[in-house]
Short mmCIF file of C-alpha atoms and ligand atoms in Angstrom, two decimals:
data_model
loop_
_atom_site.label_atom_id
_atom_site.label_comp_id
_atom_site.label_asym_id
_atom_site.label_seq_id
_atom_site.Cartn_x
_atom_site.Cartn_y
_atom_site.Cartn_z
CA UNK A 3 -23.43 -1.74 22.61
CA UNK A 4 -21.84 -4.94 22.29
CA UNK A 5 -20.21 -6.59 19.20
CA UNK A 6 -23.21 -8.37 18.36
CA UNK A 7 -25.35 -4.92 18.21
CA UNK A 8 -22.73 -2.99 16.09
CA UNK A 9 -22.38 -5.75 13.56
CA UNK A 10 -26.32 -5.73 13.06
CA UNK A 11 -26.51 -2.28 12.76
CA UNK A 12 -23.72 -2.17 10.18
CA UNK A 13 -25.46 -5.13 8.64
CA UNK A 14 -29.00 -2.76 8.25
CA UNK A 15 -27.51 0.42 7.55
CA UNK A 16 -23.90 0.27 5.73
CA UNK A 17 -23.68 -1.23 1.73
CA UNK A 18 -22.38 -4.63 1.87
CA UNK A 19 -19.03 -4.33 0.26
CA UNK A 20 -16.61 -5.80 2.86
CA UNK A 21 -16.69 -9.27 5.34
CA UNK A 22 -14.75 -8.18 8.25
CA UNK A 23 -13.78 -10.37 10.90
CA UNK A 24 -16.27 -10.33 13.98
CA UNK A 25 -14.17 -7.64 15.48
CA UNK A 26 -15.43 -4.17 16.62
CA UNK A 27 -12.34 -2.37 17.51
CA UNK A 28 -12.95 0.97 19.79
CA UNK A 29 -8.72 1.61 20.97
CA UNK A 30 -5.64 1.07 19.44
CA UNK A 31 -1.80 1.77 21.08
CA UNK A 32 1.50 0.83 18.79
CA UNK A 33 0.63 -2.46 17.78
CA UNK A 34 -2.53 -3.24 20.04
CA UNK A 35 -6.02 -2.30 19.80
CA UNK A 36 -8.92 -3.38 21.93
CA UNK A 37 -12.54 -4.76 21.06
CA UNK A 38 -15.63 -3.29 22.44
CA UNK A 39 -15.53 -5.87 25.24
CA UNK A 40 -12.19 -5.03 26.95
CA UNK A 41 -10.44 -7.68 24.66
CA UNK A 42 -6.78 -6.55 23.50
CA UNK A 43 -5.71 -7.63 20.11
CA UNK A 44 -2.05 -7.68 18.08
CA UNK A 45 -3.22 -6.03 14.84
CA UNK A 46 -0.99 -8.11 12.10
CA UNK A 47 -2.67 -6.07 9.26
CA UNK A 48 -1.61 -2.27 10.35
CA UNK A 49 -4.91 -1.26 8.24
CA UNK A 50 -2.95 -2.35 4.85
CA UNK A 51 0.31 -1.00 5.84
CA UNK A 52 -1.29 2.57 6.81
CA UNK A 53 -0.23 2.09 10.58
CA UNK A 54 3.42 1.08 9.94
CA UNK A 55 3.90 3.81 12.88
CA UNK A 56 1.59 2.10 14.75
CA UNK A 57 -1.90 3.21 16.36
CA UNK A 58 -1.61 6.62 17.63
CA UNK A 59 1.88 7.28 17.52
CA UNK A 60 1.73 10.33 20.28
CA UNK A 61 4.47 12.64 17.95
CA UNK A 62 2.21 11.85 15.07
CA UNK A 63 -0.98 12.30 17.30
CA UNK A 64 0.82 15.85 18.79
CA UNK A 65 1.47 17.03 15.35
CA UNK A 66 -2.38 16.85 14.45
CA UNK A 67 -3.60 18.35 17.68
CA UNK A 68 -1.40 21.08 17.04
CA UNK A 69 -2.92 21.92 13.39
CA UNK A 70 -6.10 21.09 14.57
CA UNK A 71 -5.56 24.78 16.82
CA UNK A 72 -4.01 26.61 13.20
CA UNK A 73 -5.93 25.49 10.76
CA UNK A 74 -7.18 22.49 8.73
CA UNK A 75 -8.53 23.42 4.79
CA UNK A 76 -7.78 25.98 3.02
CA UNK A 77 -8.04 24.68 -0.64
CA UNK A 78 -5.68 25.11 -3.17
CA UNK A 79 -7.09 28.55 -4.27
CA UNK A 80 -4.74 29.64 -1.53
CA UNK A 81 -1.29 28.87 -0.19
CA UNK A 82 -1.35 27.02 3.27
CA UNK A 83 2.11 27.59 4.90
CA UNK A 84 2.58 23.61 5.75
CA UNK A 85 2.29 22.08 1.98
CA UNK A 86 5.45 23.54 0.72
CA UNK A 87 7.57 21.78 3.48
CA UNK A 88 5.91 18.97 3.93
CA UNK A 89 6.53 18.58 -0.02
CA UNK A 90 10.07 19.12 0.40
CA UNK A 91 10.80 16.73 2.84
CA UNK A 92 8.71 14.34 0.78
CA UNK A 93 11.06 14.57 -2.12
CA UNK A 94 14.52 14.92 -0.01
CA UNK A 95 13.38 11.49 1.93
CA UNK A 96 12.25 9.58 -1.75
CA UNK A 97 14.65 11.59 -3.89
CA UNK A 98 12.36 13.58 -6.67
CA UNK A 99 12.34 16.96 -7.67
CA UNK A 100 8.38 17.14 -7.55
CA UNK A 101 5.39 15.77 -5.77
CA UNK A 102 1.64 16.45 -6.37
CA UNK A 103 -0.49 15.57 -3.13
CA UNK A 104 -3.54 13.91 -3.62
CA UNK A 105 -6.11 12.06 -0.73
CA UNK A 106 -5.97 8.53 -1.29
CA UNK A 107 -4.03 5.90 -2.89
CA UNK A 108 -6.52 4.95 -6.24
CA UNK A 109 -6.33 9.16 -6.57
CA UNK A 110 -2.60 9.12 -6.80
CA UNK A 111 -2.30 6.83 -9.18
CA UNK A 112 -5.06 8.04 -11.46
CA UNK A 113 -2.78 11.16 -10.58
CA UNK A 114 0.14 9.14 -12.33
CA UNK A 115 -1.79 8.17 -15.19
CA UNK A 116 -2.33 11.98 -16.46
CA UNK A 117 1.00 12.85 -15.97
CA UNK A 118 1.84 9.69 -18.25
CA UNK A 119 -0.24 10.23 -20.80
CA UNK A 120 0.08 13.67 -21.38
CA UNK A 121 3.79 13.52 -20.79
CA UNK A 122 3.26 10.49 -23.42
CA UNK A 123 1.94 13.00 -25.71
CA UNK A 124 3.37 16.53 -25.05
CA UNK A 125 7.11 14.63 -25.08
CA UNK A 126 7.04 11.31 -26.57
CA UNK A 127 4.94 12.45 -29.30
CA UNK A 128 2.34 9.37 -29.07
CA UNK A 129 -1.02 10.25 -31.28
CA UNK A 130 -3.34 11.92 -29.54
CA UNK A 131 -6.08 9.18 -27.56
CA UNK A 132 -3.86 6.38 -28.53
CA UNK A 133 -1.32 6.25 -25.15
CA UNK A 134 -1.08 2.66 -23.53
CA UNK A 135 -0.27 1.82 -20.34
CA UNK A 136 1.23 -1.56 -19.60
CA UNK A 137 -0.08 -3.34 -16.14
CA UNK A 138 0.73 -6.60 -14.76
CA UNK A 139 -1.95 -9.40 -14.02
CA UNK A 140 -3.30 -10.09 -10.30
CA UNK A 141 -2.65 -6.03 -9.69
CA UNK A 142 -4.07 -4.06 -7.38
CA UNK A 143 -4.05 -0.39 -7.45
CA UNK A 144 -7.36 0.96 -5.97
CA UNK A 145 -11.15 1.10 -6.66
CA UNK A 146 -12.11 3.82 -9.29
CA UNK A 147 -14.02 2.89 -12.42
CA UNK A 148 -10.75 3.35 -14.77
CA UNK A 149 -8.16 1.32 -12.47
CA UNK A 150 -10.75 -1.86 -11.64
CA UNK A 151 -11.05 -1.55 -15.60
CA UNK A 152 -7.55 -3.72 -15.55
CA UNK A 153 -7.74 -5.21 -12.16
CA UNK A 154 -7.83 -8.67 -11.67
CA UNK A 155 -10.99 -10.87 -12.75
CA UNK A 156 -14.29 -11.18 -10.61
CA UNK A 157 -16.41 -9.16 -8.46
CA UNK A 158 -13.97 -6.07 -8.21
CA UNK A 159 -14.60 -5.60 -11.74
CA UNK A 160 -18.26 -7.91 -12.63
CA UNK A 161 -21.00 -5.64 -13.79
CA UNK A 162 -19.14 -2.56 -13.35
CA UNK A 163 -18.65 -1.90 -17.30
CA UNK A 164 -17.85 -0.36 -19.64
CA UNK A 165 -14.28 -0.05 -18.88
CA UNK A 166 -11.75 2.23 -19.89
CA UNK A 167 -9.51 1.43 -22.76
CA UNK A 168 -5.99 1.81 -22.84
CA UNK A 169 -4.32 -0.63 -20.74
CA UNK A 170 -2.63 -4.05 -21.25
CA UNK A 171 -2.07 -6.66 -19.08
CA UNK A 172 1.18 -9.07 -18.56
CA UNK A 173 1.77 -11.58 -16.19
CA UNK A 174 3.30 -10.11 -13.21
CA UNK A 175 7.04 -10.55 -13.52
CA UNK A 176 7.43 -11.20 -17.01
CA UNK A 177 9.93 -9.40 -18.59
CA UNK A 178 9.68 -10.96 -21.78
CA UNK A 179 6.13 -10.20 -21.92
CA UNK A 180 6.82 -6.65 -21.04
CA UNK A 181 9.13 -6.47 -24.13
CA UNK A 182 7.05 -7.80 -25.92
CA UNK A 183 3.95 -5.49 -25.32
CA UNK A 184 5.49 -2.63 -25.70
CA UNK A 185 4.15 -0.78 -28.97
CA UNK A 186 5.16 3.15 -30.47
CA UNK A 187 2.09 4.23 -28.39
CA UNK A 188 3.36 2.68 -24.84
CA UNK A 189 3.79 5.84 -22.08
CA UNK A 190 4.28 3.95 -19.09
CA UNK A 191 5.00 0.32 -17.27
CA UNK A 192 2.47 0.54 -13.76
CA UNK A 193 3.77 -2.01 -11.55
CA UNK A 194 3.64 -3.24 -7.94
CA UNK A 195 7.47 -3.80 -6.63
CA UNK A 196 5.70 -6.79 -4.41
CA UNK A 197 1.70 -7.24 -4.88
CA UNK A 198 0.33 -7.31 -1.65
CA UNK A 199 -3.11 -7.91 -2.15
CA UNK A 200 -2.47 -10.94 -4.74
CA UNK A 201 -1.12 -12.86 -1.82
CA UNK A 202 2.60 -10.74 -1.40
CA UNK A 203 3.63 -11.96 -4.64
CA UNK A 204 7.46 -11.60 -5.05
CA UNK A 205 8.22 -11.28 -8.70
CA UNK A 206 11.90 -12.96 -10.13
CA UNK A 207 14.70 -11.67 -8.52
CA UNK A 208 15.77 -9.05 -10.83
CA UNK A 209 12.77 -8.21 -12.14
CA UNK A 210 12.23 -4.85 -11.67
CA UNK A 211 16.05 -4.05 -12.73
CA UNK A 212 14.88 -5.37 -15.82
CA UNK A 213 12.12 -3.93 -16.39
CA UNK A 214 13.73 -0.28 -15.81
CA UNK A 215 16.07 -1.34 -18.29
CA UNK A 216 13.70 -2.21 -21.18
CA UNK A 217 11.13 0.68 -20.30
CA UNK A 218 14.48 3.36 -20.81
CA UNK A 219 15.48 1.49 -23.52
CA UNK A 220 11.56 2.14 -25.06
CA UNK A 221 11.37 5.41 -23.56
CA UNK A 222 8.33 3.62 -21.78
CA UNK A 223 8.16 5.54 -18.12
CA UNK A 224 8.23 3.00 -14.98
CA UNK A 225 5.38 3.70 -12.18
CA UNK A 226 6.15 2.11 -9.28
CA UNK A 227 3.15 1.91 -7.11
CA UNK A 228 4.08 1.79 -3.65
CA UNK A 229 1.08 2.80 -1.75
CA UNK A 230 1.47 -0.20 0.16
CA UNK A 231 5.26 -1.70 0.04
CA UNK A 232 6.85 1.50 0.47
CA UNK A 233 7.66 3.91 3.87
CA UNK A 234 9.46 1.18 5.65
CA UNK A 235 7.37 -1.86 5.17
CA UNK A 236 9.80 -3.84 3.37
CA UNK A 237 12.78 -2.69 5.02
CA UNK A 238 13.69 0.08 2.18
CA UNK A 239 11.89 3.55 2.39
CA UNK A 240 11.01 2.52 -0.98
CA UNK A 241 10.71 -1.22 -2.31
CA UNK A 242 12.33 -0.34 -5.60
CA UNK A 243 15.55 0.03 -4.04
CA UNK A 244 16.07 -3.51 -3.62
CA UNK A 245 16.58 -3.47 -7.00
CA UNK A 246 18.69 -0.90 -7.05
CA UNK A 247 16.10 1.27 -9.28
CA UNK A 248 14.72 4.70 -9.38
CA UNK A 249 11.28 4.48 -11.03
CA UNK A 250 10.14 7.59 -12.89
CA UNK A 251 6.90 7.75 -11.09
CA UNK A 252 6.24 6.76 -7.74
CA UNK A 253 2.90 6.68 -5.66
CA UNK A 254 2.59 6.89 -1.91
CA UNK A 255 -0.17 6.87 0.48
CA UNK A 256 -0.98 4.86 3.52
CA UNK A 257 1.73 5.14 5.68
CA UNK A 258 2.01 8.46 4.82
CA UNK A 259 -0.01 9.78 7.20
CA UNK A 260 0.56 7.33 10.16
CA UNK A 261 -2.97 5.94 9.87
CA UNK A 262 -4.40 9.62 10.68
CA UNK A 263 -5.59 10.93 7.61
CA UNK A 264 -5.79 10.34 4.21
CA UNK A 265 -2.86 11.47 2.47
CA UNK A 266 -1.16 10.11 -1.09
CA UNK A 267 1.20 11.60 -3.52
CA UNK A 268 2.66 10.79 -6.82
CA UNK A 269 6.21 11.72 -7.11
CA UNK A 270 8.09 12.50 -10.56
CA UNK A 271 10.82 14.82 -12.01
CA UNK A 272 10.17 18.02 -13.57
CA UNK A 273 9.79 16.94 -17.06
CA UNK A 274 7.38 14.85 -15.92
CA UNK A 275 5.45 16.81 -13.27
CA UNK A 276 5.50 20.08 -15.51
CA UNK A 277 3.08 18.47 -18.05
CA UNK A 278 0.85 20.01 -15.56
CA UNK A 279 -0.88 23.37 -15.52
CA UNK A 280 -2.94 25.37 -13.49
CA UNK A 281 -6.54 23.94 -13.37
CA UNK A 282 -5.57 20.73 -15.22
CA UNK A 283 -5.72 18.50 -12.07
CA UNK A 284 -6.85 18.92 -8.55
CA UNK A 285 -8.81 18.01 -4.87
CA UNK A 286 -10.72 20.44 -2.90
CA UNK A 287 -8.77 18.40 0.14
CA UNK A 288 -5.36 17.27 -1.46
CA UNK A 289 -2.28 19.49 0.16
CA UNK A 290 -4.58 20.25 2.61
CA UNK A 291 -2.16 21.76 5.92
CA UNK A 292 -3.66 19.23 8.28
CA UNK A 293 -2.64 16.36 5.85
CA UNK A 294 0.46 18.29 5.50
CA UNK A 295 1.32 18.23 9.19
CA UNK A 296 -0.26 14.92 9.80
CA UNK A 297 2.57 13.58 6.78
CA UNK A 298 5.00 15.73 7.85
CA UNK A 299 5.35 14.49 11.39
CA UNK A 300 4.82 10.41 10.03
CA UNK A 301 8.00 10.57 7.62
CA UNK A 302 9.69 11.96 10.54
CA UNK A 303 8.72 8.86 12.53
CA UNK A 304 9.68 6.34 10.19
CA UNK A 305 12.99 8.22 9.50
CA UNK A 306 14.09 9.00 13.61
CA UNK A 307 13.18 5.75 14.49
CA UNK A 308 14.65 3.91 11.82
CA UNK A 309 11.52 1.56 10.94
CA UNK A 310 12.73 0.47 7.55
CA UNK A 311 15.41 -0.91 9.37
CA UNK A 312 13.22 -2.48 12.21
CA UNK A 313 11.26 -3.93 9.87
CA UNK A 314 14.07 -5.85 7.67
CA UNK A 315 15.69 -7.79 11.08
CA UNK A 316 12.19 -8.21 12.43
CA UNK A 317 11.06 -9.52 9.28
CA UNK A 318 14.07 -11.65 8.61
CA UNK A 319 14.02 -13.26 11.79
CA UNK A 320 10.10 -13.92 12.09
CA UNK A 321 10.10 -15.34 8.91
CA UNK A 322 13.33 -17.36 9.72
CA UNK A 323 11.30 -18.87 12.59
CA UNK A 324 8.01 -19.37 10.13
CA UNK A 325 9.90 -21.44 7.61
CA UNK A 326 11.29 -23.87 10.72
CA UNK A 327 7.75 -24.46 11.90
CA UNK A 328 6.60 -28.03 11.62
CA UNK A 329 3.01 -27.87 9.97
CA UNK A 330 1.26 -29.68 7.90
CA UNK A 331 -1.04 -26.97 6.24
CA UNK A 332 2.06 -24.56 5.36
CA UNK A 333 2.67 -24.38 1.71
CA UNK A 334 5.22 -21.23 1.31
CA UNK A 335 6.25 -18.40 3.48
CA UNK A 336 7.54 -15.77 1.39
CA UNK A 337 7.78 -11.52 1.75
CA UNK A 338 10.35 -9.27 2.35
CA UNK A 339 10.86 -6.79 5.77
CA UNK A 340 7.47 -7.18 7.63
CA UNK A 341 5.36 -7.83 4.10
CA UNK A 342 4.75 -11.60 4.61
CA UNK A 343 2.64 -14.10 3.32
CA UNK A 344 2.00 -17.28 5.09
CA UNK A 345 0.48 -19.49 2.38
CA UNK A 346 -1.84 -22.39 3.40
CA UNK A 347 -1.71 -25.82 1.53
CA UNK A 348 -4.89 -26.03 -1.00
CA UNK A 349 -5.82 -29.36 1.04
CA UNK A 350 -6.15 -27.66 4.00
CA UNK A 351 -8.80 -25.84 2.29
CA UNK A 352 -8.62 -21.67 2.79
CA UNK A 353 -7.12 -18.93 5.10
CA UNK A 354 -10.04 -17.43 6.51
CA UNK A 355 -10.54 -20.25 9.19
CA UNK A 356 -6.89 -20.08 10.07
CA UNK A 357 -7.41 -16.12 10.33
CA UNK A 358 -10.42 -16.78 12.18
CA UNK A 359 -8.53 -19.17 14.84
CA UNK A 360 -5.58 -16.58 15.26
CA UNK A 361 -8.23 -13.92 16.02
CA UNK A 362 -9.63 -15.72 18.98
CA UNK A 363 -6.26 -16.31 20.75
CA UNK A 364 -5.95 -12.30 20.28
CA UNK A 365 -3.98 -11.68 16.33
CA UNK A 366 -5.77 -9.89 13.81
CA UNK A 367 -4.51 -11.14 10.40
CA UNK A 368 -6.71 -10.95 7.06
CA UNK A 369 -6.78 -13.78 4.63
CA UNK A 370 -5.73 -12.30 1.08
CA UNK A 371 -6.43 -14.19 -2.65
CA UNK A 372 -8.15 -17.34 -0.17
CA UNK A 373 -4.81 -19.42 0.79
CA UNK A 374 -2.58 -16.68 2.30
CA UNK A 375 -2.71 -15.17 5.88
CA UNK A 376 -0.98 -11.73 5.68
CA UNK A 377 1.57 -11.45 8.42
CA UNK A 378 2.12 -7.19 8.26
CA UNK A 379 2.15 -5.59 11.83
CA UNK A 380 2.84 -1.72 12.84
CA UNK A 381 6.76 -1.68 12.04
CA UNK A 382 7.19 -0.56 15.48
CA UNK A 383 6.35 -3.84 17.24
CA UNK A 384 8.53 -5.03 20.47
CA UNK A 385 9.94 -8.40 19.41
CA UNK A 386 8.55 -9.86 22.25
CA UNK A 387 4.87 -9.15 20.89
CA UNK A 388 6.10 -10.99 17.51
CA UNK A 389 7.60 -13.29 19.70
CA UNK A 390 4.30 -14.41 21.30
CA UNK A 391 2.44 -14.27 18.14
CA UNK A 392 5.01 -17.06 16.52
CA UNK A 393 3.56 -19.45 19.42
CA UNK A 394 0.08 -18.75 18.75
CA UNK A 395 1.18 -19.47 15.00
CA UNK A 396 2.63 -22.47 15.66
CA UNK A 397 -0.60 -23.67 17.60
CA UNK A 398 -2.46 -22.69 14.96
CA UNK A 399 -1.05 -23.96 12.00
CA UNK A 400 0.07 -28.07 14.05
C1 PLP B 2 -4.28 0.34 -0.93
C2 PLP B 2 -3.64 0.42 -2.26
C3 PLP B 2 -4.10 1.30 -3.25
C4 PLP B 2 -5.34 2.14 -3.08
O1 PLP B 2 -5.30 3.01 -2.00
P1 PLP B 2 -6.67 3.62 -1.43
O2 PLP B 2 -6.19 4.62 -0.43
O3 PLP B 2 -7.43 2.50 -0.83
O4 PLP B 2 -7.36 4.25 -2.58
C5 PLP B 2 -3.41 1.36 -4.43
N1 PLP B 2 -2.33 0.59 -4.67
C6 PLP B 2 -1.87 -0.28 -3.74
C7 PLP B 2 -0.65 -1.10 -4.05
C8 PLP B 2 -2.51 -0.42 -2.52
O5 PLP B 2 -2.09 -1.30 -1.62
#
């Protein structure tokens, strides 16, 4: 079939909750994958940070073949003999004493918010159904029916009612704001150290410092939710340590799993984690030992091959050589390791035809929040790939 063919029959037969770019992508290799025509592509998206090990990383790709001869589910109502490791190289890597493994991203942090609130109730001593949770505006932090009840405004959220109470909203970087919606009944602060699907918003330098400070000063916990800026992509194994800051709850997924699986986790001390109790919270596939092995060999990759690192003098210097380019529809170019934003002038209308160009000179880039083409390739891009992409840029954007 040719692209034309699969797009019509995911037109008739698939819901109509995504506009992808006329792309139908059969191979991927590090940071290339190929169309159903034979047509080779740099992917600049790494499926949302998920690939930061790049397509089919063969240690990554070894490790699952290898399970896939073991075995694959077990459920939790029995031990598997890869969950226990794979959780304690998870903690040793992000420094916690605990982690809980969930599936996806939105399932670790609804993961975080009943640890919160119980641990809101159990040890703070907040009355019962009364916990808060303070979010930030423009967030994103998945698709269930309780997180899109605080996600940012329109069709995410239209029609999709009643929501779930319990949640207030600041603007994103705000620290007075955070102080000053903070109330007896506050557990927890959820917050994205950069948002990525707002447009890689960057919030005040200092700003998560900050807010650690005033959420320990409130006994308020801090959730940082680094599904998608943490594992490497900003140049830190976790985002949070730019600031210099240990939240009390972190979430992972994506890049967890090297684009193979879906794996997440929430991470959290013991006197947070031990709220829980068997048959409180579960998945029939979360700790599963092919997620497990899958994980297992990914954090290995990102850690032998130094891709945090990769990523902060790759990013530095691409964006180095974005901010010199002479264009007249650039507005800002803003991010942090390879998270960047490349945001379009308003009167040069919106990303997607920018997007759009770059795709048929061979880079795959999504528009995000209308002005801002997403510049976030597999970590483990040659410079010379990054290289070439700066010159189709540059054509691009004259
Ligand atoms: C992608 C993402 C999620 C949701 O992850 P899913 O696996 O799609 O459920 C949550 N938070 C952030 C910051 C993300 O980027």
């Amino acid at each position: 079939m040719n692209t034309q063919e699969h797009i019509s029959l995911v037109d008739r037969y698939s819901a109509h909750n995504y506009k992808p770019l006329p792309v139908v992508l059969s191979r991927g290799d590090g940071a290339w994958v190929w169309d159903v025509e034979g047509k080779k592509y740099l992917d600049c998206l790494a499926a949302y940070s998920a690939v930061n090990q790049g397509h089919r990383h063969p240690k990554i790709v070894e490790a699952a073949r290898a399970q896939l001869d073991r075995i694959t589910l077990t459920s939790r109502a029995f031990h598997n003999d890869r969950m226990g490791p794979f959780l304690q190289e998870l903690c040793d890597l992000l420094g916690y004493e605990s982690a809980l493994p969930m599936n996806t991203g939105a399932e670790a942090v609804e993961t975080a918010f009943k640890a919160v609130r119980r641990w809101g109730y159990r040890v703070k001593g907040v009355e019962k159904d009364r916990a808060e949770i303070i979010v930030c505006e423009d967030n994103f932090h998945g698709r269930t029916t309780t997180i899109i009840s605080f996600s940012a405004e329109g069709g995410s959220r239209d029609d999709f009612g009643p929501f779930a109470p319990g949640f207030r909203k600041i603007p994103y970087g705000d620290i007075d704001a955070l102080r000053g919606a903070i109330t007896e009944n506050t557990v927890a602060f959820l917050v994205e150290p950069i948002q990525g699907e707002a447009g890689v918003n960057i919030p005040p330098e200092g700003f998560l410092r900050e807010a650690a400070d005033v959420c320990r000063e409130n006994r308020v916990l801090l959730v940082a939710d680094e599904i998608q800026s943490g594992l490497g992509r900003t140049g830190k194994m976790l985002c949070a340590e730019w600031d210099g800051v240990r939240p009390d709850v972190v979430t992972v997924g994506k890049a967890i799993s090297g684009g193979l699986y879906p794996v997440s986790a929430v991470l959290a001390d013991r006197e947070i984690m031990d709220v829980f109790q068997p048959g409180d919270h579960g998945s029939t596939f979360g700790g599963n030992p092919l997620g497990a092995e899958i994980a297992r060999a990914s954090l290995k990759v990102l850690v032998e091959e130094k891709l945090p690192e990769r990523a902060l003098e790759l990013g530095n210097w691409f964006m180095d050589e974005l901010r010199t380019m002479d264009s007249p529809h650039l507005h800002e170019v803003r991010g942090r390791g390879l998270m960047i934003g490349i945001e379009i002038r308003k009167e040069s209308g919106p990303a997607r035809p920018f997007c759009e160009a770059l795709m048929e000179r061979g880079i795959l880039a999504k528009e995000t929040h209308e002005q801002v083409i997403r510049i976030a390739p597999p970590l483990v891009i040659e410079r010379e790939d990054l290289e070439w992409a700066l010159g189709e840029l540059r054509e691009v954007l004259a």
